[in-house]
PDB file of C-alpha atoms in Angstrom:
ATOM      1  CA  GLU A   1      -0.056   0.199  -0.006  1.00  0.00           C
ATOM      2  CA  ALA A   2       1.355   3.348  -1.068  1.00  0.00           C
ATOM      3  CA  ALA A   3       1.493   5.717   1.679  1.00  0.00           C
ATOM      4  CA  THR A   4      -1.162   8.318   2.675  1.00  0.00           C
ATOM      5  CA  ILE A   5      -1.502  11.590   3.263  1.00  0.00           C
ATOM      6  CA  SER A   6      -3.429  11.801   6.417  1.00  0.00           C
ATOM      7  CA  ASP A   7      -5.455   8.696   8.171  1.00  0.00           C
ATOM      8  CA  ALA A   8      -9.520  10.171   7.241  1.00  0.00           C
ATOM      9  CA  PRO A   9     -10.588   8.560   4.236  1.00  0.00           C
ATOM     10  CA  ARG A  10     -10.032  10.785   1.284  1.00  0.00           C
ATOM     11  CA  PRO A  11     -13.153  11.246  -1.110  1.00  0.00           C
ATOM     12  CA  LEU A  12     -12.266  10.059  -4.739  1.00  0.00           C
ATOM     13  CA  VAL A  13     -13.367  12.348  -7.528  1.00  0.00           C
ATOM     14  CA  GLY A  14     -15.432  11.039 -10.073  1.00  0.00           C
ATOM     15  CA  ALA A  15     -16.622   7.853  -7.636  1.00  0.00           C
ATOM     16  CA  GLY A  16     -19.974   6.692  -8.061  1.00  0.00           C
ATOM     17  CA  GLN A  17     -20.074   8.672 -11.936  1.00  0.00           C
ATOM     18  CA  GLY A  18     -19.716   5.560 -14.383  1.00  0.00           C
ATOM     19  CA  ALA A  19     -16.424   5.081 -16.410  1.00  0.00           C
ATOM     20  CA  ALA A  20     -16.530   8.345 -17.761  1.00  0.00           C
ATOM     21  CA  GLY A  21     -16.526   9.866 -13.914  1.00  0.00           C
ATOM     22  CA  ALA A  22     -13.907   7.319 -13.411  1.00  0.00           C
ATOM     23  CA  LEU A  23     -11.526   8.538 -16.007  1.00  0.00           C
ATOM     24  CA  GLY A  24     -12.189  12.039 -15.709  1.00  0.00           C
ATOM     25  CA  GLY A  25     -11.253  11.927 -11.863  1.00  0.00           C
ATOM     26  CA  ALA A  26      -8.408   9.435 -12.568  1.00  0.00           C
ATOM     27  CA  LEU A  27      -7.050  11.738 -14.739  1.00  0.00           C
ATOM     28  CA  ALA A  28      -7.427  14.496 -12.428  1.00  0.00           C
ATOM     29  CA  LEU A  29      -5.562  12.462  -9.511  1.00  0.00           C
ATOM     30  CA  LYS A  30      -2.789  11.760 -11.970  1.00  0.00           C
ATOM     31  CA  THR A  31      -2.201  15.475 -12.799  1.00  0.00           C
ATOM     32  CA  GLU A  32      -2.260  16.286  -9.102  1.00  0.00           C
ATOM     33  CA  GLY A  33       0.035  13.713  -8.374  1.00  0.00           C
ATOM     34  CA  ASN A  34       2.697  14.901 -11.228  1.00  0.00           C
ATOM     35  CA  GLU A  35       2.604  18.114  -9.478  1.00  0.00           C
ATOM     36  CA  HIS A  36       3.600  16.329  -6.164  1.00  0.00           C
ATOM     37  CA  PHE A  37       6.160  14.527  -7.900  1.00  0.00           C
ATOM     38  CA  ARG A  38       7.963  17.344  -9.923  1.00  0.00           C
ATOM     39  CA  VAL A  39       9.058  18.841  -6.626  1.00  0.00           C
ATOM     40  CA  GLY A  40       9.864  15.752  -4.874  1.00  0.00           C
ATOM     41  CA  HIS A  41       7.105  15.158  -2.802  1.00  0.00           C
ATOM     42  CA  TYR A  42       6.936  11.325  -3.330  1.00  0.00           C
ATOM     43  CA  LEU A  43       4.591  10.612  -0.673  1.00  0.00           C
ATOM     44  CA  PRO A  44       1.386  12.676  -1.892  1.00  0.00           C
ATOM     45  CA  ALA A  45       2.026  11.577  -5.467  1.00  0.00           C
ATOM     46  CA  LEU A  46       2.130   7.617  -4.356  1.00  0.00           C
ATOM     47  CA  ALA A  47      -1.310   8.531  -2.468  1.00  0.00           C
ATOM     48  CA  LEU A  48      -2.780  10.472  -5.482  1.00  0.00           C
ATOM     49  CA  TYR A  49      -1.321   7.663  -8.147  1.00  0.00           C
ATOM     50  CA  SER A  50      -2.826   5.099  -5.622  1.00  0.00           C
ATOM     51  CA  ASP A  51      -6.477   6.770  -5.624  1.00  0.00           C
ATOM     52  CA  ALA A  52      -6.261   6.796  -9.316  1.00  0.00           C
ATOM     53  CA  ILE A  53      -5.496   3.271 -10.097  1.00  0.00           C
ATOM     54  CA  GLU A  54      -7.965   2.250  -7.621  1.00  0.00           C
ATOM     55  CA  MET A  55     -10.682   4.677  -9.641  1.00  0.00           C
ATOM     56  CA  LEU A  56      -9.625   2.745 -12.971  1.00  0.00           C
ATOM     57  CA  GLU A  57      -9.617  -0.785 -11.564  1.00  0.00           C
ATOM     58  CA  GLY A  58     -12.312  -2.927 -13.512  1.00  0.00           C
ATOM     59  CA  ALA A  59     -12.826   0.427 -15.886  1.00  0.00           C
ATOM     60  CA  ASP A  60     -11.794  -0.852 -18.796  1.00  0.00           C
ATOM     61  CA  GLU A  61      -9.208   1.993 -19.446  1.00  0.00           C
ATOM     62  CA  ASP A  62      -5.907  -0.070 -19.566  1.00  0.00           C
ATOM     63  CA  ALA A  63      -4.045   2.776 -21.633  1.00  0.00           C
ATOM     64  CA  THR A  64      -4.494   5.240 -18.808  1.00  0.00           C
ATOM     65  CA  LEU A  65      -4.375   2.687 -15.878  1.00  0.00           C
ATOM     66  CA  GLY A  66      -0.779   1.508 -17.376  1.00  0.00           C
ATOM     67  CA  THR A  67       0.343   4.816 -17.733  1.00  0.00           C
ATOM     68  CA  ILE A  68      -0.693   5.951 -13.894  1.00  0.00           C
ATOM     69  CA  LEU A  69       0.929   2.686 -12.942  1.00  0.00           C
ATOM     70  CA  CYS A  70       4.239   3.604 -14.910  1.00  0.00           C
ATOM     71  CA  ASN A  71       4.132   6.810 -13.132  1.00  0.00           C
ATOM     72  CA  ARG A  72       3.825   5.544  -9.458  1.00  0.00           C
ATOM     73  CA  SER A  73       6.493   2.984 -10.304  1.00  0.00           C
ATOM     74  CA  VAL A  74       8.752   6.071 -11.039  1.00  0.00           C
ATOM     75  CA  ALA A  75       7.588   7.690  -8.141  1.00  0.00           C
ATOM     76  CA  TYR A  76       8.368   4.490  -5.750  1.00  0.00           C
ATOM     77  CA  LEU A  77      12.177   4.327  -7.706  1.00  0.00           C
ATOM     78  CA  ASP A  78      12.806   7.712  -6.442  1.00  0.00           C
ATOM     79  CA  ALA A  79      11.589   7.228  -3.259  1.00  0.00           C
ATOM     80  CA  ARG A  80      14.094   4.074  -3.028  1.00  0.00           C
ATOM     81  CA  LEU A  81      11.408   1.727  -2.935  1.00  0.00           C
ATOM     82  CA  PRO A  82      12.379  -0.815  -5.939  1.00  0.00           C
ATOM     83  CA  ALA A  83      10.489  -3.987  -4.914  1.00  0.00           C
ATOM     84  CA  ALA A  84       7.314  -1.755  -5.095  1.00  0.00           C
ATOM     85  CA  ALA A  85       8.911   0.124  -8.705  1.00  0.00           C
ATOM     86  CA  LEU A  86       9.003  -3.668  -9.927  1.00  0.00           C
ATOM     87  CA  VAL A  87       5.485  -4.614  -9.192  1.00  0.00           C
ATOM     88  CA  ASP A  88       3.667  -1.342 -11.351  1.00  0.00           C
ATOM     89  CA  ALA A  89       6.508  -1.666 -13.832  1.00  0.00           C
ATOM     90  CA  GLU A  90       5.631  -5.454 -14.455  1.00  0.00           C
ATOM     91  CA  ARG A  91       1.553  -4.979 -14.379  1.00  0.00           C
ATOM     92  CA  ALA A  92       2.149  -1.519 -16.564  1.00  0.00           C
ATOM     93  CA  ARG A  93       4.181  -4.165 -19.261  1.00  0.00           C
ATOM     94  CA  ALA A  94       1.522  -6.738 -19.524  1.00  0.00           C
ATOM     95  CA  LEU A  95      -1.036  -3.549 -20.255  1.00  0.00           C
ATOM     96  CA  GLY A  96       0.970  -2.702 -23.084  1.00  0.00           C
ATOM     97  CA  VAL A  97       2.678   0.811 -21.778  1.00  0.00           C
ATOM     98  CA  GLY A  98       5.979   0.980 -24.000  1.00  0.00           C
ATOM     99  CA  LYS A  99       8.059   2.929 -21.087  1.00  0.00           C
ATOM    100  CA  ALA A 100       7.281   0.227 -18.523  1.00  0.00           C
ATOM    101  CA  HIS A 101      10.240  -1.565 -19.598  1.00  0.00           C
ATOM    102  CA  PHE A 102      12.508   1.139 -18.818  1.00  0.00           C
ATOM    103  CA  ARG A 103      11.240   1.546 -15.415  1.00  0.00           C
ATOM    104  CA  LEU A 104      11.204  -2.066 -14.758  1.00  0.00           C
ATOM    105  CA  ALA A 105      14.828  -2.072 -15.801  1.00  0.00           C
ATOM    106  CA  GLU A 106      15.495   0.685 -13.339  1.00  0.00           C
ATOM    107  CA  ALA A 107      13.725  -1.637 -10.511  1.00  0.00           C
ATOM    108  CA  LEU A 108      15.820  -4.327 -11.281  1.00  0.00           C
ATOM    109  CA  SER A 109      18.960  -2.538 -11.331  1.00  0.00           C
ATOM    110  CA  GLN A 110      18.236  -0.656  -7.819  1.00  0.00           C
ATOM    111  CA  LEU A 111      17.312  -4.496  -6.208  1.00  0.00           C
ATOM    112  CA  GLY A 112      20.787  -5.618  -7.473  1.00  0.00           C
ATOM    113  CA  CYS A 113      19.246  -8.210 -10.413  1.00  0.00           C
ATOM    114  CA  TRP A 114      21.741  -6.735 -12.994  1.00  0.00           C
ATOM    115  CA  LYS A 115      21.907  -9.697 -15.285  1.00  0.00           C
ATOM    116  CA  GLU A 116      18.001  -9.009 -15.563  1.00  0.00           C
ATOM    117  CA  ALA A 117      18.102  -5.686 -15.273  1.00  0.00           C
ATOM    118  CA  LEU A 118      19.880  -5.796 -18.740  1.00  0.00           C
ATOM    119  CA  GLU A 119      17.799  -7.574 -20.507  1.00  0.00           C
ATOM    120  CA  ALA A 120      15.084  -5.161 -19.495  1.00  0.00           C
ATOM    121  CA  TYR A 121      17.288  -2.132 -20.909  1.00  0.00           C
ATOM    122  CA  ALA A 122      17.828  -4.272 -24.321  1.00  0.00           C
ATOM    123  CA  ALA A 123      13.692  -4.399 -24.412  1.00  0.00           C
ATOM    124  CA  ALA A 124      13.304  -0.975 -23.344  1.00  0.00           C
ATOM    125  CA  LEU A 125      16.086  -0.046 -26.254  1.00  0.00           C
ATOM    126  CA  GLY A 126      13.407  -2.238 -28.615  1.00  0.00           C
ATOM    127  CA  ASN A 127      10.727   0.303 -27.215  1.00  0.00           C
ATOM    128  CA  ALA A 128      12.535   3.742 -27.220  1.00  0.00           C
ATOM    129  CA  GLN A 129      11.802   6.369 -29.405  1.00  0.00           C
ATOM    130  CA  GLU A 130      14.873   7.847 -31.423  1.00  0.00           C
ATOM    131  CA  GLY A 131      16.475  10.944 -29.849  1.00  0.00           C
ATOM    132  CA  LYS A 132      17.029  11.615 -26.154  1.00  0.00           C
ATOM    133  CA  ASN A 133      15.478   8.698 -25.091  1.00  0.00           C
ATOM    134  CA  LYS A 134      17.127   6.331 -26.817  1.00  0.00           C
ATOM    135  CA  LEU A 135      20.388   7.398 -25.607  1.00  0.00           C
ATOM    136  CA  ASP A 136      19.251   7.845 -22.135  1.00  0.00           C
ATOM    137  CA  VAL A 137      18.905   3.963 -22.666  1.00  0.00           C
ATOM    138  CA  ARG A 138      21.928   2.861 -24.323  1.00  0.00           C
ATOM    139  CA  GLY A 139      23.671   4.982 -21.589  1.00  0.00           C
ATOM    140  CA  LYS A 140      22.362   2.949 -19.112  1.00  0.00           C
ATOM    141  CA  ILE A 141      23.410  -0.368 -20.689  1.00  0.00           C
ATOM    142  CA  GLU A 142      26.866   0.927 -21.106  1.00  0.00           C
ATOM    143  CA  GLU A 143      27.404   2.031 -17.819  1.00  0.00           C
ATOM    144  CA  LEU A 144      25.733  -1.349 -16.397  1.00  0.00           C
ATOM    145  CA  THR A 145      27.872  -3.552 -18.803  1.00  0.00           C
ATOM    146  CA  ARG A 146      31.055  -1.580 -17.573  1.00  0.00           C
ATOM    147  CA  PHE A 147      29.781  -2.502 -13.874  1.00  0.00           C
ATOM    148  CA  ASN A 148      29.028  -6.105 -14.396  1.00  0.00           C
ATOM    149  CA  SER A 149      32.794  -6.469 -16.366  1.00  0.00           C
ATOM    150  CA  LYS A 150      34.061  -5.243 -13.167  1.00  0.00           C
ATOM    151  CA  ARG A 151      32.155  -7.239 -10.322  1.00  0.00           C
ATOM    152  CA  VAL A 152      34.237  -9.803  -8.273  1.00  0.00           C
ATOM    153  CA  GLU A 153      32.167 -12.340  -6.291  1.00  0.00           C
ATOM    154  CA  VAL A 154      34.184 -13.056  -3.071  1.00  0.00           C
ATOM    155  CA  ARG A 155      32.852 -15.507  -0.276  1.00  0.00           C
ATOM    156  CA  ALA A 156      33.513 -14.399   3.541  1.00  0.00           C
ATOM    157  CA  THR A 157      32.787 -16.161   6.929  1.00  0.00           C
ATOM    158  CA  PRO A 158      32.429 -14.227  10.139  1.00  0.00           C
ATOM    159  CA  ALA A 159      36.030 -15.101  10.979  1.00  0.00           C
ATOM    160  CA  ASP A 160      37.348 -12.662   7.604  1.00  0.00           C
ATOM    161  CA  PHE A 161      34.973 -10.677   6.237  1.00  0.00           C
ATOM    162  CA  ALA A 162      36.038  -7.454   7.958  1.00  0.00           C
ATOM    163  CA  GLN A 163      39.354  -8.287   5.953  1.00  0.00           C
ATOM    164  CA  LYS A 164      37.654  -9.074   2.892  1.00  0.00           C
ATOM    165  CA  LEU A 165      35.763  -5.777   2.836  1.00  0.00           C
ATOM    166  CA  LEU A 166      38.680  -3.715   3.791  1.00  0.00           C
ATOM    167  CA  ARG A 167      40.741  -5.578   0.463  1.00  0.00           C
ATOM    168  CA  ALA A 168      37.844  -5.366  -1.842  1.00  0.00           C
ATOM    169  CA  VAL A 169      37.509  -3.297  -4.729  1.00  0.00           C
ATOM    170  CA  PRO A 170      34.679  -1.155  -5.916  1.00  0.00           C
ATOM    171  CA  GLY A 171      32.077  -3.222  -7.890  1.00  0.00           C
ATOM    172  CA  THR A 172      32.219  -6.207  -5.254  1.00  0.00           C
ATOM    173  CA  THR A 173      29.811  -8.602  -4.308  1.00  0.00           C
ATOM    174  CA  LEU A 174      30.626 -10.456  -0.997  1.00  0.00           C
ATOM    175  CA  LEU A 175      28.659 -13.767  -0.340  1.00  0.00           C
ATOM    176  CA  LEU A 176      28.308 -14.193   3.574  1.00  0.00           C
ATOM    177  CA  ALA A 177      28.034 -17.522   4.817  1.00  0.00           C
ATOM    178  CA  PRO A 178      25.582 -18.105   7.690  1.00  0.00           C
ATOM    179  CA  GLY A 179      26.560 -17.155  10.846  1.00  0.00           C
ATOM    180  CA  ARG A 180      27.167 -13.625  13.549  1.00  0.00           C
ATOM    181  CA  TYR A 181      29.086 -10.906  12.247  1.00  0.00           C
ATOM    182  CA  MET A 182      30.365  -8.337  14.527  1.00  0.00           C
ATOM    183  CA  GLY A 183      30.925  -5.296  13.487  1.00  0.00           C
ATOM    184  CA  PRO A 184      30.881  -2.001  13.240  1.00  0.00           C
ATOM    185  CA  PHE A 185      31.698  -1.880   9.455  1.00  0.00           C
ATOM    186  CA  ASP A 186      32.480   0.791   7.243  1.00  0.00           C
ATOM    187  CA  ILE A 187      31.480   0.897   3.698  1.00  0.00           C
ATOM    188  CA  SER A 188      33.389   3.327   1.505  1.00  0.00           C
ATOM    189  CA  PHE A 189      32.765   2.159  -1.978  1.00  0.00           C
ATOM    190  CA  GLU A 190      30.472   0.838  -3.942  1.00  0.00           C
ATOM    191  CA  VAL A 191      29.492  -2.863  -3.078  1.00  0.00           C
ATOM    192  CA  TRP A 192      27.182  -5.605  -2.858  1.00  0.00           C
ATOM    193  CA  ILE A 193      26.308  -7.623   0.338  1.00  0.00           C
ATOM    194  CA  VAL A 194      24.681 -10.710   0.406  1.00  0.00           C
ATOM    195  CA  GLY A 195      23.519 -13.113   3.178  1.00  0.00           C
ATOM    196  CA  GLY A 196      23.685 -17.085   2.241  1.00  0.00           C
ATOM    197  CA  GLY A 197      21.068 -19.665   3.464  1.00  0.00           C
ATOM    198  CA  GLN A 198      17.586 -18.445   5.078  1.00  0.00           C
ATOM    199  CA  PRO A 199      16.550 -15.141   5.956  1.00  0.00           C
ATOM    200  CA  GLY A 200      17.820 -14.565   9.478  1.00  0.00           C
ATOM    201  CA  ASP A 201      20.915 -16.788   9.361  1.00  0.00           C
ATOM    202  CA  VAL A 202      23.153 -13.898   8.320  1.00  0.00           C
ATOM    203  CA  VAL A 203      23.267 -11.217  11.220  1.00  0.00           C
ATOM    204  CA  LEU A 204      25.181  -8.074  11.738  1.00  0.00           C
ATOM    205  CA  ASP A 205      25.847  -6.798  14.997  1.00  0.00           C
ATOM    206  CA  SER A 206      27.927  -4.503  16.780  1.00  0.00           C
ATOM    207  CA  THR A 207      28.006  -3.541  20.685  1.00  0.00           C
ATOM    208  CA  ASP A 208      30.533  -0.673  20.007  1.00  0.00           C
ATOM    209  CA  GLY A 209      29.654   2.668  22.183  1.00  0.00           C
ATOM    210  CA  GLY A 210      29.891   5.311  19.406  1.00  0.00           C
ATOM    211  CA  LYS A 211      28.807   3.539  16.082  1.00  0.00           C
ATOM    212  CA  ALA A 212      26.551   2.244  13.464  1.00  0.00           C
ATOM    213  CA  THR A 213      26.531  -1.540  12.882  1.00  0.00           C
ATOM    214  CA  LEU A 214      27.102  -0.440   9.502  1.00  0.00           C
ATOM    215  CA  THR A 215      28.403   3.273   8.041  1.00  0.00           C
ATOM    216  CA  VAL A 216      27.730   3.893   4.223  1.00  0.00           C
ATOM    217  CA  ARG A 217      29.890   7.093   3.062  1.00  0.00           C
ATOM    218  CA  CYS A 218      30.682   6.683  -0.704  1.00  0.00           C
ATOM    219  CA  ALA A 219      29.797   8.068  -3.860  1.00  0.00           C
ATOM    220  CA  GLY A 220      28.278   5.268  -5.420  1.00  0.00           C
ATOM    221  CA  ARG A 221      25.504   2.622  -4.531  1.00  0.00           C
ATOM    222  CA  VAL A 222      25.790  -0.224  -2.033  1.00  0.00           C
ATOM    223  CA  GLY A 223      23.698  -3.384  -1.749  1.00  0.00           C
ATOM    224  CA  LEU A 224      22.222  -4.902   0.680  1.00  0.00           C
ATOM    225  CA  GLN A 225      20.648  -8.278   0.408  1.00  0.00           C
ATOM    226  CA  SER A 226      19.273 -10.943   2.998  1.00  0.00           C
ATOM    227  CA  LEU A 227      20.723  -9.453   6.366  1.00  0.00           C
ATOM    228  CA  ASP A 228      19.977  -9.245   9.759  1.00  0.00           C
ATOM    229  CA  VAL A 229      21.335  -5.957  10.805  1.00  0.00           C
ATOM    230  CA  ARG A 230      21.627  -5.270  14.299  1.00  0.00           C
ATOM    231  CA  ARG A 231      22.891  -3.025  16.921  1.00  0.00           C
ATOM    232  CA  THR A 232      22.720  -4.567  20.534  1.00  0.00           C
ATOM    233  CA  ALA A 233      24.363  -1.420  22.550  1.00  0.00           C
ATOM    234  CA  GLY A 234      22.523   0.387  25.580  1.00  0.00           C
ATOM    235  CA  LYS A 235      20.417   3.992  24.845  1.00  0.00           C
ATOM    236  CA  ASP A 236      22.625   6.944  24.744  1.00  0.00           C
ATOM    237  CA  PRO A 237      21.088   9.285  22.417  1.00  0.00           C
ATOM    238  CA  ALA A 238      24.460  11.442  22.237  1.00  0.00           C
ATOM    239  CA  LEU A 239      25.888   8.091  20.133  1.00  0.00           C
ATOM    240  CA  ASN A 240      25.149   7.125  16.857  1.00  0.00           C
ATOM    241  CA  GLN A 241      23.799   3.835  17.810  1.00  0.00           C
ATOM    242  CA  HIS A 242      22.174   2.878  14.417  1.00  0.00           C
ATOM    243  CA  ALA A 243      21.506  -0.443  12.463  1.00  0.00           C
ATOM    244  CA  LEU A 244      22.692   1.311   8.911  1.00  0.00           C
ATOM    245  CA  TRP A 245      23.800   4.927   9.168  1.00  0.00           C
ATOM    246  CA  VAL A 246      23.679   6.249   5.544  1.00  0.00           C
ATOM    247  CA  LEU A 247      26.369   9.228   5.503  1.00  0.00           C
ATOM    248  CA  SER A 248      26.594   9.495   2.117  1.00  0.00           C
ATOM    249  CA  GLY A 249      26.163   7.696  -1.380  1.00  0.00           C
ATOM    250  CA  ALA A 250      22.927   5.232  -2.168  1.00  0.00           C
ATOM    251  CA  VAL A 251      21.778   2.037  -0.124  1.00  0.00           C
ATOM    252  CA  THR A 252      19.245  -0.686  -2.112  1.00  0.00           C
ATOM    253  CA  ALA A 253      18.437  -3.071   0.955  1.00  0.00           C
ATOM    254  CA  ASP A 254      16.259  -6.426  -0.370  1.00  0.00           C
ATOM    255  CA  LYS A 255      14.737  -8.692   2.389  1.00  0.00           C
ATOM    256  CA  CYS A 256      16.872  -7.123   5.113  1.00  0.00           C
ATOM    257  CA  THR A 257      15.803  -6.235   8.480  1.00  0.00           C
ATOM    258  CA  PHE A 258      17.141  -3.508  10.794  1.00  0.00           C
ATOM    259  CA  THR A 259      16.637  -3.248  14.410  1.00  0.00           C
ATOM    260  CA  SER A 260      18.645  -1.340  17.293  1.00  0.00           C
ATOM    261  CA  LYS A 261      18.102  -1.039  21.405  1.00  0.00           C
ATOM    262  CA  GLY A 262      20.033   2.271  21.001  1.00  0.00           C
ATOM    263  CA  GLY A 263      18.361   4.282  18.519  1.00  0.00           C
ATOM    264  CA  ALA A 264      16.989   4.844  15.176  1.00  0.00           C
ATOM    265  CA  CYS A 265      17.648   1.097  13.137  1.00  0.00           C
ATOM    266  CA  VAL A 266      18.154   3.278  10.140  1.00  0.00           C
ATOM    267  CA  SER A 267      19.458   7.125  10.062  1.00  0.00           C
ATOM    268  CA  VAL A 268      20.044   8.702   6.682  1.00  0.00           C
ATOM    269  CA  THR A 269      22.117  12.393   7.017  1.00  0.00           C
ATOM    270  CA  ASN A 270      23.438  12.381   3.792  1.00  0.00           C
ATOM    271  CA  SER A 271      22.826  15.492   1.691  1.00  0.00           C
TER     272      SER A 271
END
């Protein structure tokens, strides 16, 4: 469910007015959502797109529904919610929206599904119009191809993870064996950290008094997947007792949990 602006029920414009009323109301909500999106107000935009989509369900307006799903997908992407963006992009693609291929590729890229993202970008290239759109897609394909060519997979255990993280090069994927990894850990370059086994089998933890379990300060993207990140120190508001602290860069987390006994589970203070 997309975030809502308030707890009070929001009346839907055009509700109860048949298919024509539903279409007109949905388009009005879409326009309002676009205005919020343009100024970076993603939560209100998501709420408005969601209302518009609800109005069009079963209204036999597939083209408009697909367009609004595509709009909500990009809003989810900019709000760093790639899993939700992926669902909307797949549905919009099934409704025949050409731009959905690009949104799908962007969501897969944010989730760290590099191979699938490349395939989706290739499909997007075939659907892109000549000109800037085609150049943008080609640029994404070249960027992701370069990134994939630099990727190195390194297996790590609780005994050697800290050293392997220090020695890793940008673009490395660190594959963690099940176990408890005691930090804190600092990440200063583009890396993907993937937990093995079942959910909860890989635990990153720290009891260090003044540092977060994971601190990210880099110019690129850090990916976290299938990790249980904890901060088990006591409470002290003067200390940075977070499970994850993002000082700079972008972080994608998939199938991860973050808990802290001391402060905010996740803190983002980068500009």
